[in-house]
Amino acid sequence: MDNKELMMRAIELSEESVRRGGGPFGAVIARNGEIVAEAANNVTPDCDPTAHAEVSAIRKAARRLGTYDLGGCEIFTSCEPCPMCLGAIYWAHIDRIYYANDRKDAAAAGFDDDFIYKELELRPADRQKPSEILLPDEAKRAFRMWAEKEDKREY
């Protein structure tokens, strides 16, 4: 499949999601023009705020390929990925992102992707969600354990 066909599939998934009560988002992960995985937004049907199309597609692709490293793959999304999905795409090492709508389009439709992007630019103390550091010395033990572990599987 070419890039336009792959994007059209992501858009079709977004429309199917709306018809079944989900959000207007779809994602396709492909390698060499072949679909590896696809998913639509399942936040409301699954009562799962992390069940965005991109995250769901990444989970499916990783299971199908048997690896957490999706290098060599590309993702086609009906909308610019939100910060959570963008982070997941980077963690999965996906090579390239294609999107149709952007975060301003999502904001106009009532989604807070753009708000979260703006929050990330602020110092933690200036964000709308209060946060504070608690027990950092105790938590660093796990990092030391990781650093010293000889048989770790790095990712």
Coordinates of N, CA, C and O in Angstrom, one line a residue:
M1 N 0.8 -1.2 0.0 CA 0.0 0.0 0.0 C 0.9 1.2 0.0 O 2.0 1.2 0.6
D2 N 0.4 2.3 -0.6 CA 1.2 3.5 -0.6 C 0.7 4.4 0.6 O -0.2 4.0 1.3
N3 N 1.4 5.5 0.8 CA 1.2 6.3 2.0 C -0.3 6.8 2.1 O -0.9 6.9 3.1
K4 N -0.8 7.2 0.9 CA -2.2 7.8 0.9 C -3.2 6.7 1.3 O -4.2 6.9 2.0
E5 N -3.0 5.5 0.8 CA -3.9 4.4 1.2 C -3.8 4.1 2.6 O -4.8 3.8 3.3
L6 N -2.6 4.1 3.2 CA -2.4 3.8 4.6 C -3.1 4.9 5.4 O -3.8 4.6 6.4
M7 N -3.0 6.2 5.0 CA -3.6 7.3 5.7 C -5.1 7.2 5.6 O -5.9 7.4 6.6
M8 N -5.6 6.8 4.4 CA -7.1 6.6 4.3 C -7.6 5.5 5.2 O -8.7 5.7 5.7
R9 N -6.8 4.5 5.4 CA -7.3 3.5 6.4 C -7.3 4.0 7.8 O -8.3 3.7 8.5
A10 N -6.4 4.9 8.2 CA -6.4 5.5 9.5 C -7.6 6.4 9.6 O -8.3 6.4 10.6
I11 N -8.0 7.1 8.6 CA -9.1 8.0 8.6 C -10.4 7.1 8.6 O -11.3 7.5 9.4
E12 N -10.5 6.0 7.9 CA -11.6 5.1 8.0 C -11.8 4.6 9.4 O -12.9 4.6 9.9
L13 N -10.7 4.3 10.0 CA -10.8 3.8 11.4 C -11.4 4.8 12.4 O -12.1 4.5 13.3
S14 N -11.0 6.1 12.1 CA -11.5 7.2 13.0 C -13.0 7.4 12.8 O -13.7 7.6 13.8
E15 N -13.4 7.2 11.6 CA -14.9 7.4 11.3 C -15.7 6.2 11.9 O -16.7 6.3 12.5
E16 N -15.1 5.0 11.8 CA -15.7 3.8 12.4 C -15.8 4.0 13.9 O -16.8 3.6 14.5
S17 N -14.8 4.5 14.5 CA -14.8 4.7 15.9 C -15.9 5.6 16.3 O -16.6 5.4 17.3
V18 N -16.1 6.7 15.6 CA -17.2 7.6 15.9 C -18.6 6.9 15.8 O -19.4 7.0 16.7
R19 N -18.7 6.1 14.8 CA -20.0 5.4 14.6 C -20.3 4.4 15.8 O -21.4 4.2 16.1
R20 N -19.3 3.9 16.4 CA -19.5 2.9 17.5 C -19.4 3.5 18.8 O -19.3 2.8 19.8
G21 N -19.3 4.9 18.9 CA -19.3 5.5 20.2 C -17.9 5.9 20.7 O -17.8 6.5 21.8
G22 N -16.9 5.8 19.9 CA -15.5 6.2 20.4 C -15.1 7.5 19.8 O -15.9 8.2 19.1
G23 N -13.9 7.9 20.2 CA -13.4 9.2 19.7 C -13.0 9.1 18.2 O -12.7 8.1 17.7
P24 N -12.9 10.3 17.5 CA -12.6 10.4 16.1 C -11.1 10.2 15.8 O -10.5 11.1 15.1
F25 N -10.5 9.1 16.2 CA -9.1 8.9 15.9 C -8.8 7.4 15.5 O -9.4 6.5 16.0
G26 N -7.9 7.3 14.5 CA -7.5 6.0 14.0 C -6.0 6.0 13.7 O -5.5 7.1 13.4
A27 N -5.4 4.9 13.8 CA -4.0 4.8 13.6 C -3.6 3.4 12.9 O -4.2 2.4 13.2
V28 N -2.7 3.5 12.0 CA -2.2 2.3 11.3 C -0.6 2.3 11.4 O 0.0 3.4 11.2
I29 N -0.1 1.2 11.7 CA 1.4 1.0 11.7 C 1.7 0.1 10.6 O 1.1 -1.0 10.4
A30 N 2.7 0.6 9.8 CA 3.1 -0.2 8.6 C 4.6 -0.3 8.5 O 5.3 0.5 9.0
R31 N 5.0 -1.4 7.8 CA 6.4 -1.6 7.6 C 6.5 -2.0 6.1 O 5.8 -3.0 5.7
N32 N 7.3 -1.3 5.3 CA 7.4 -1.5 3.9 C 6.1 -1.6 3.2 O 5.8 -2.4 2.3
G33 N 5.1 -0.7 3.6 CA 3.9 -0.6 2.9 C 2.8 -1.6 3.3 O 1.7 -1.7 2.8
E34 N 3.2 -2.5 4.2 CA 2.3 -3.6 4.7 C 1.8 -3.2 6.1 O 2.6 -2.8 7.0
I35 N 0.5 -3.3 6.3 CA 0.0 -3.0 7.7 C 0.4 -4.1 8.7 O 0.2 -5.3 8.5
V36 N 1.0 -3.6 9.7 CA 1.4 -4.5 10.8 C 0.3 -4.5 11.9 O 0.0 -5.5 12.5
A37 N -0.3 -3.3 12.2 CA -1.3 -3.2 13.2 C -2.2 -2.0 12.9 O -1.7 -1.0 12.3
E38 N -3.4 -2.0 13.4 CA -4.2 -0.8 13.2 C -5.2 -0.8 14.5 O -5.4 -1.9 15.1
A39 N -5.6 0.4 14.8 CA -6.5 0.5 15.9 C -7.3 1.8 15.8 O -6.8 2.8 15.2
A40 N -8.4 1.9 16.5 CA -9.2 3.1 16.6 C -9.2 3.5 18.1 O -8.7 2.7 19.0
N41 N -9.6 4.7 18.4 CA -9.7 5.2 19.7 C -10.7 4.3 20.5 O -11.8 4.1 20.0
N42 N -10.3 3.9 21.7 CA -11.2 3.1 22.5 C -11.4 3.6 23.9 O -11.7 2.9 24.9
V43 N -11.1 4.9 24.1 CA -11.2 5.5 25.4 C -12.5 5.3 26.1 O -12.6 4.7 27.2
T44 N -13.6 5.7 25.4 CA -14.9 5.5 26.0 C -15.5 4.1 26.0 O -16.0 3.7 27.1
P45 N -15.3 3.4 24.9 CA -15.8 2.0 25.0 C -15.1 1.1 26.1 O -15.8 0.3 26.7
D46 N -13.8 1.3 26.3 CA -13.1 0.5 27.2 C -12.9 1.2 28.6 O -12.3 0.6 29.5
C47 N -13.4 2.4 28.7 CA -13.2 3.2 30.0 C -11.7 3.2 30.3 O -11.3 3.0 31.5
D48 N -10.9 3.5 29.3 CA -9.5 3.5 29.5 C -8.9 4.8 28.8 O -8.9 4.9 27.6
P49 N -8.5 5.8 29.7 CA -8.0 7.0 29.1 C -6.7 6.9 28.3 O -6.3 7.8 27.6
T50 N -6.0 5.7 28.4 CA -4.8 5.5 27.6 C -5.1 4.8 26.3 O -4.2 4.5 25.5
A51 N -6.3 4.4 26.0 CA -6.7 3.6 24.8 C -6.8 4.4 23.6 O -7.8 4.3 22.8
H52 N -5.8 5.3 23.4 CA -5.8 6.1 22.2 C -5.4 5.2 21.0 O -4.8 4.1 21.2
A53 N -5.8 5.6 19.8 CA -5.6 4.8 18.6 C -4.1 4.4 18.5 O -3.7 3.3 18.2
E54 N -3.2 5.4 18.6 CA -1.8 5.2 18.4 C -1.2 4.2 19.5 O -0.5 3.3 19.1
V55 N -1.6 4.4 20.7 CA -1.1 3.5 21.8 C -1.6 2.1 21.6 O -0.8 1.1 21.7
S56 N -2.9 2.0 21.2 CA -3.4 0.7 20.9 C -2.8 0.0 19.7 O -2.5 -1.2 19.8
A57 N -2.5 0.8 18.7 CA -1.8 0.2 17.5 C -0.4 -0.2 17.9 O 0.1 -1.3 17.4
I58 N 0.3 0.6 18.7 CA 1.6 0.2 19.1 C 1.6 -1.1 19.9 O 2.5 -2.0 19.6
R59 N 0.7 -1.2 20.8 CA 0.6 -2.5 21.6 C 0.4 -3.7 20.7 O 1.0 -4.7 20.8
K60 N -0.5 -3.5 19.7 CA -0.8 -4.6 18.8 C 0.4 -5.0 17.9 O 0.7 -6.1 17.7
A61 N 1.1 -3.9 17.4 CA 2.3 -4.1 16.5 C 3.4 -4.8 17.3 O 4.0 -5.8 16.8
A62 N 3.6 -4.4 18.6 CA 4.7 -5.0 19.4 C 4.4 -6.5 19.6 O 5.3 -7.3 19.6
R63 N 3.1 -6.8 20.0 CA 2.7 -8.2 20.2 C 2.9 -9.0 18.9 O 3.5 -10.1 18.9
R64 N 2.5 -8.4 17.8 CA 2.5 -9.2 16.5 C 4.0 -9.4 16.1 O 4.3 -10.5 15.6
L65 N 4.8 -8.4 16.3 CA 6.2 -8.6 15.9 C 7.1 -9.2 17.0 O 8.3 -9.5 16.7
G66 N 6.6 -9.3 18.2 CA 7.3 -9.9 19.2 C 8.5 -9.0 19.7 O 9.5 -9.6 20.1
T67 N 8.3 -7.7 19.7 CA 9.4 -6.8 20.1 C 8.8 -5.5 20.5 O 7.8 -5.1 20.0
Y68 N 9.5 -4.8 21.4 CA 9.1 -3.4 21.8 C 9.8 -2.4 20.9 O 9.5 -1.2 21.0
D69 N 10.7 -2.8 20.0 CA 11.4 -1.9 19.1 C 10.7 -2.0 17.8 O 10.9 -2.9 17.0
L70 N 10.0 -0.9 17.4 CA 9.2 -0.9 16.1 C 10.0 -0.1 15.1 O 9.4 0.5 14.2
G71 N 11.3 -0.1 15.2 CA 12.2 0.5 14.2 C 11.9 -0.1 12.9 O 11.6 -1.3 12.8
G72 N 11.9 0.6 11.8 CA 11.5 0.1 10.5 C 10.0 0.3 10.2 O 9.6 0.0 9.1
C73 N 9.3 0.7 11.2 CA 7.8 0.9 11.0 C 7.5 2.4 10.9 O 8.3 3.3 11.3
E74 N 6.4 2.7 10.3 CA 5.9 4.1 10.2 C 4.5 4.1 10.8 O 3.8 3.0 10.7
I75 N 4.0 5.2 11.3 CA 2.7 5.3 11.8 C 1.9 6.4 11.1 O 2.4 7.4 10.8
F76 N 0.7 6.0 10.8 CA -0.3 6.9 10.0 C -1.4 7.1 11.0 O -2.1 6.2 11.4
T77 N -1.6 8.4 11.4 CA -2.7 8.7 12.3 C -3.6 9.7 11.7 O -3.2 10.6 11.0
S78 N -4.9 9.6 12.1 CA -5.9 10.6 11.6 C -5.7 11.9 12.2 O -6.3 12.9 11.6
C79 N -4.9 12.0 13.2 CA -4.7 13.3 13.9 C -3.3 13.4 14.5 O -2.8 12.3 14.9
E80 N -2.7 14.5 14.5 CA -1.4 14.7 15.2 C -1.4 14.1 16.5 O -2.3 14.3 17.3
P81 N -0.5 13.2 16.9 CA -0.5 12.5 18.1 C -0.5 13.5 19.3 O 0.2 14.5 19.3
C82 N -1.2 13.1 20.4 CA -1.2 13.9 21.6 C 0.1 13.6 22.3 O 0.9 12.8 21.8
P83 N 0.5 14.4 23.3 CA 1.8 14.2 24.0 C 2.0 12.7 24.5 O 3.1 12.2 24.3
M84 N 0.9 12.1 25.0 CA 1.1 10.7 25.5 C 1.5 9.8 24.3 O 2.4 9.0 24.4
C85 N 0.7 9.9 23.2 CA 1.0 9.1 22.0 C 2.3 9.4 21.4 O 3.0 8.5 20.9
L86 N 2.7 10.7 21.3 CA 4.0 11.0 20.8 C 5.1 10.4 21.6 O 6.0 9.8 21.0
G87 N 4.9 10.4 22.9 CA 5.9 9.7 23.8 C 6.0 8.3 23.5 O 7.1 7.7 23.4
A88 N 4.8 7.6 23.3 CA 4.8 6.2 23.0 C 5.5 5.9 21.7 O 6.2 4.9 21.5
I89 N 5.2 6.7 20.7 CA 5.8 6.6 19.4 C 7.4 6.6 19.5 O 8.1 5.8 18.9
Y90 N 7.8 7.6 20.2 CA 9.3 7.7 20.4 C 9.8 6.5 21.2 O 10.9 5.9 20.8
W91 N 9.2 6.1 22.2 CA 9.6 4.9 23.0 C 9.6 3.6 22.1 O 10.5 2.8 22.3
A92 N 8.7 3.6 21.2 CA 8.6 2.4 20.3 C 9.6 2.5 19.2 O 9.8 1.5 18.4
H93 N 10.3 3.6 19.0 CA 11.3 3.8 18.0 C 10.7 3.7 16.6 O 11.4 3.3 15.6
I94 N 9.5 4.1 16.4 CA 8.9 4.2 15.1 C 9.6 5.2 14.3 O 9.9 6.3 14.8
D95 N 9.9 4.9 13.0 CA 10.7 5.8 12.2 C 10.1 7.1 11.8 O 10.8 8.1 11.7
R96 N 8.8 7.1 11.5 CA 8.2 8.3 10.9 C 6.8 8.4 11.2 O 6.1 7.4 11.4
I97 N 6.3 9.6 11.4 CA 4.9 9.9 11.7 C 4.2 10.6 10.6 O 4.8 11.7 10.1
Y98 N 3.1 10.2 10.2 CA 2.2 10.9 9.2 C 0.9 11.1 9.9 O 0.4 10.3 10.6
Y99 N 0.4 12.4 9.8 CA -0.9 12.7 10.4 C -1.7 13.5 9.5 O -1.2 14.3 8.6
A100 N -3.1 13.5 9.6 CA -4.0 14.2 8.8 C -4.4 15.5 9.5 O -3.9 16.6 9.1
N101 N -5.2 15.4 10.5 CA -5.6 16.6 11.3 C -4.4 17.0 12.2 O -3.6 16.1 12.5
D102 N -4.4 18.3 12.6 CA -3.4 18.6 13.6 C -4.0 18.9 14.9 O -5.2 18.9 15.1
R103 N -3.1 19.3 15.9 CA -3.6 19.5 17.3 C -4.6 20.7 17.4 O -5.4 20.7 18.3
K104 N -4.5 21.7 16.5 CA -5.4 22.8 16.5 C -6.8 22.3 16.1 O -7.8 22.7 16.6
D105 N -6.8 21.4 15.1 CA -8.1 20.8 14.6 C -8.7 20.0 15.8 O -9.9 20.1 16.0
A106 N -7.9 19.3 16.5 CA -8.4 18.5 17.7 C -8.9 19.5 18.8 O -10.0 19.2 19.3
A107 N -8.3 20.6 19.0 CA -8.7 21.5 20.0 C -10.1 22.1 19.6 O -11.0 22.3 20.4
A108 N -10.2 22.4 18.3 CA -11.5 23.0 17.8 C -12.6 22.0 17.9 O -13.8 22.4 18.0
A109 N -12.3 20.7 17.9 CA -13.3 19.6 18.1 C -13.5 19.3 19.6 O -14.3 18.4 19.9
G110 N -12.8 20.0 20.5 CA -13.1 19.8 21.9 C -12.1 18.9 22.6 O -12.3 18.6 23.8
F111 N -11.0 18.6 22.0 CA -10.0 17.7 22.6 C -8.8 18.6 23.2 O -8.5 19.6 22.6
D112 N -8.2 18.1 24.3 CA -7.3 19.0 25.0 C -5.8 18.7 24.7 O -4.9 19.0 25.4
D113 N -5.5 18.1 23.5 CA -4.2 17.9 23.1 C -3.3 19.1 23.2 O -2.2 19.1 23.7
D114 N -3.8 20.2 22.6 CA -3.0 21.4 22.5 C -2.8 22.0 23.9 O -1.7 22.5 24.2
F115 N -3.8 21.9 24.8 CA -3.6 22.3 26.2 C -2.5 21.6 26.9 O -1.6 22.2 27.5
I116 N -2.4 20.3 26.7 CA -1.4 19.4 27.3 C 0.0 19.8 26.7 O 1.0 19.9 27.5
Y117 N 0.1 20.0 25.4 CA 1.3 20.5 24.8 C 1.8 21.8 25.5 O 3.0 21.9 25.8
K118 N 0.9 22.7 25.7 CA 1.3 23.9 26.4 C 1.7 23.7 27.8 O 2.6 24.4 28.3
E119 N 1.0 22.8 28.5 CA 1.4 22.5 29.9 C 2.8 22.0 30.0 O 3.6 22.3 30.9
L120 N 3.2 21.2 29.0 CA 4.5 20.5 29.0 C 5.7 21.6 28.9 O 6.8 21.3 29.3
E121 N 5.3 22.7 28.3 CA 6.3 23.8 28.2 C 6.6 24.5 29.5 O 7.6 25.2 29.6
L122 N 5.7 24.4 30.5 CA 5.8 25.1 31.7 C 6.7 24.3 32.7 O 6.8 23.1 32.7
R123 N 7.2 25.0 33.7 CA 7.9 24.4 34.8 C 6.8 23.6 35.6 O 5.7 24.1 35.7
P124 N 7.1 22.5 36.2 CA 6.1 21.7 37.0 C 5.3 22.6 38.0 O 4.1 22.4 38.1
A125 N 6.0 23.5 38.6 CA 5.4 24.4 39.6 C 4.3 25.3 39.0 O 3.4 25.8 39.7
D126 N 4.4 25.6 37.7 CA 3.5 26.5 37.0 C 2.3 25.8 36.3 O 1.5 26.4 35.7
R127 N 2.3 24.5 36.3 CA 1.3 23.7 35.6 C 0.0 23.7 36.5 O 0.0 23.9 37.7
Q128 N -1.1 23.4 35.8 CA -2.4 23.4 36.5 C -2.6 22.1 37.4 O -3.3 22.2 38.3
K129 N -1.8 21.1 37.1 CA -1.8 19.9 38.0 C -0.7 20.0 39.0 O 0.5 20.0 38.6
P130 N -1.0 20.2 40.3 CA 0.1 20.3 41.2 C 1.0 19.1 41.3 O 0.4 18.0 41.2
S131 N 2.3 19.2 41.5 CA 3.1 18.1 41.6 C 4.3 18.4 42.5 O 4.7 19.6 42.7
E132 N 4.8 17.4 43.2 CA 6.0 17.7 44.1 C 6.8 16.4 44.2 O 6.3 15.3 44.0
I133 N 8.1 16.6 44.4 CA 9.0 15.5 44.6 C 8.8 14.9 46.0 O 8.8 15.6 47.0
L134 N 8.7 13.6 46.1 CA 8.5 12.9 47.3 C 9.4 11.6 47.4 O 9.3 10.8 46.5
L135 N 10.2 11.5 48.4 CA 11.1 10.3 48.6 C 12.0 10.0 47.5 O 12.2 8.8 47.0
P136 N 12.7 11.0 46.9 CA 13.6 10.8 45.8 C 14.8 9.8 46.2 O 15.2 9.0 45.4
D137 N 15.3 10.0 47.4 CA 16.5 9.1 47.8 C 16.1 7.7 47.8 O 16.8 6.8 47.3
E138 N 14.9 7.4 48.3 CA 14.4 6.0 48.4 C 14.2 5.5 47.0 O 14.5 4.3 46.7
A139 N 13.7 6.3 46.1 CA 13.4 5.9 44.7 C 14.6 5.6 43.9 O 14.6 4.8 43.0
K140 N 15.7 6.3 44.2 CA 16.9 6.1 43.5 C 17.6 4.8 43.6 O 18.4 4.3 42.8
R141 N 17.2 4.0 44.7 CA 17.7 2.7 44.9 C 17.4 1.8 43.6 O 18.2 1.1 43.2
A142 N 16.2 1.9 43.1 CA 15.8 1.1 41.9 C 16.7 1.5 40.7 O 17.1 0.6 39.9
F143 N 17.0 2.8 40.6 CA 17.9 3.2 39.5 C 19.3 2.7 39.7 O 20.0 2.2 38.7
R144 N 19.8 2.7 40.9 CA 21.1 2.1 41.2 C 21.1 0.6 40.9 O 22.1 0.0 40.3
M145 N 20.0 -0.1 41.3 CA 19.9 -1.5 41.0 C 20.0 -1.8 39.5 O 20.7 -2.7 39.1
W146 N 19.3 -0.9 38.8 CA 19.3 -1.1 37.3 C 20.7 -0.8 36.8 O 21.1 -1.6 35.9
A147 N 21.3 0.2 37.2 CA 22.7 0.5 36.7 C 23.7 -0.6 37.0 O 24.6 -0.8 36.2
E148 N 23.5 -1.3 38.1 CA 24.4 -2.3 38.5 C 24.1 -3.7 37.9 O 24.9 -4.6 38.0
K149 N 22.9 -3.8 37.4 CA 22.4 -5.1 36.9 C 23.2 -5.5 35.6 O 23.2 -4.8 34.7
E150 N 23.8 -6.6 35.7 CA 24.6 -7.0 34.5 C 23.8 -7.7 33.4 O 24.2 -7.7 32.2
D151 N 22.7 -8.3 33.8 CA 21.9 -9.0 32.7 C 20.7 -8.3 32.3 O 19.7 -8.9 31.8
K152 N 20.7 -6.9 32.4 CA 19.5 -6.2 32.1 C 19.3 -6.2 30.5 O 20.3 -6.3 29.8
R153 N 18.1 -6.0 30.2 CA 17.7 -5.9 28.8 C 17.4 -4.4 28.5 O 16.3 -4.0 28.8
E154 N 18.3 -3.7 27.9 CA 18.1 -2.3 27.7 C 17.1 -2.0 26.6 O 17.0 -2.8 25.7
Y155 N 16.4 -0.9 26.8 CA 15.5 -0.5 25.8 C 15.5 1.0 25.7 O 15.0 1.6 24.9

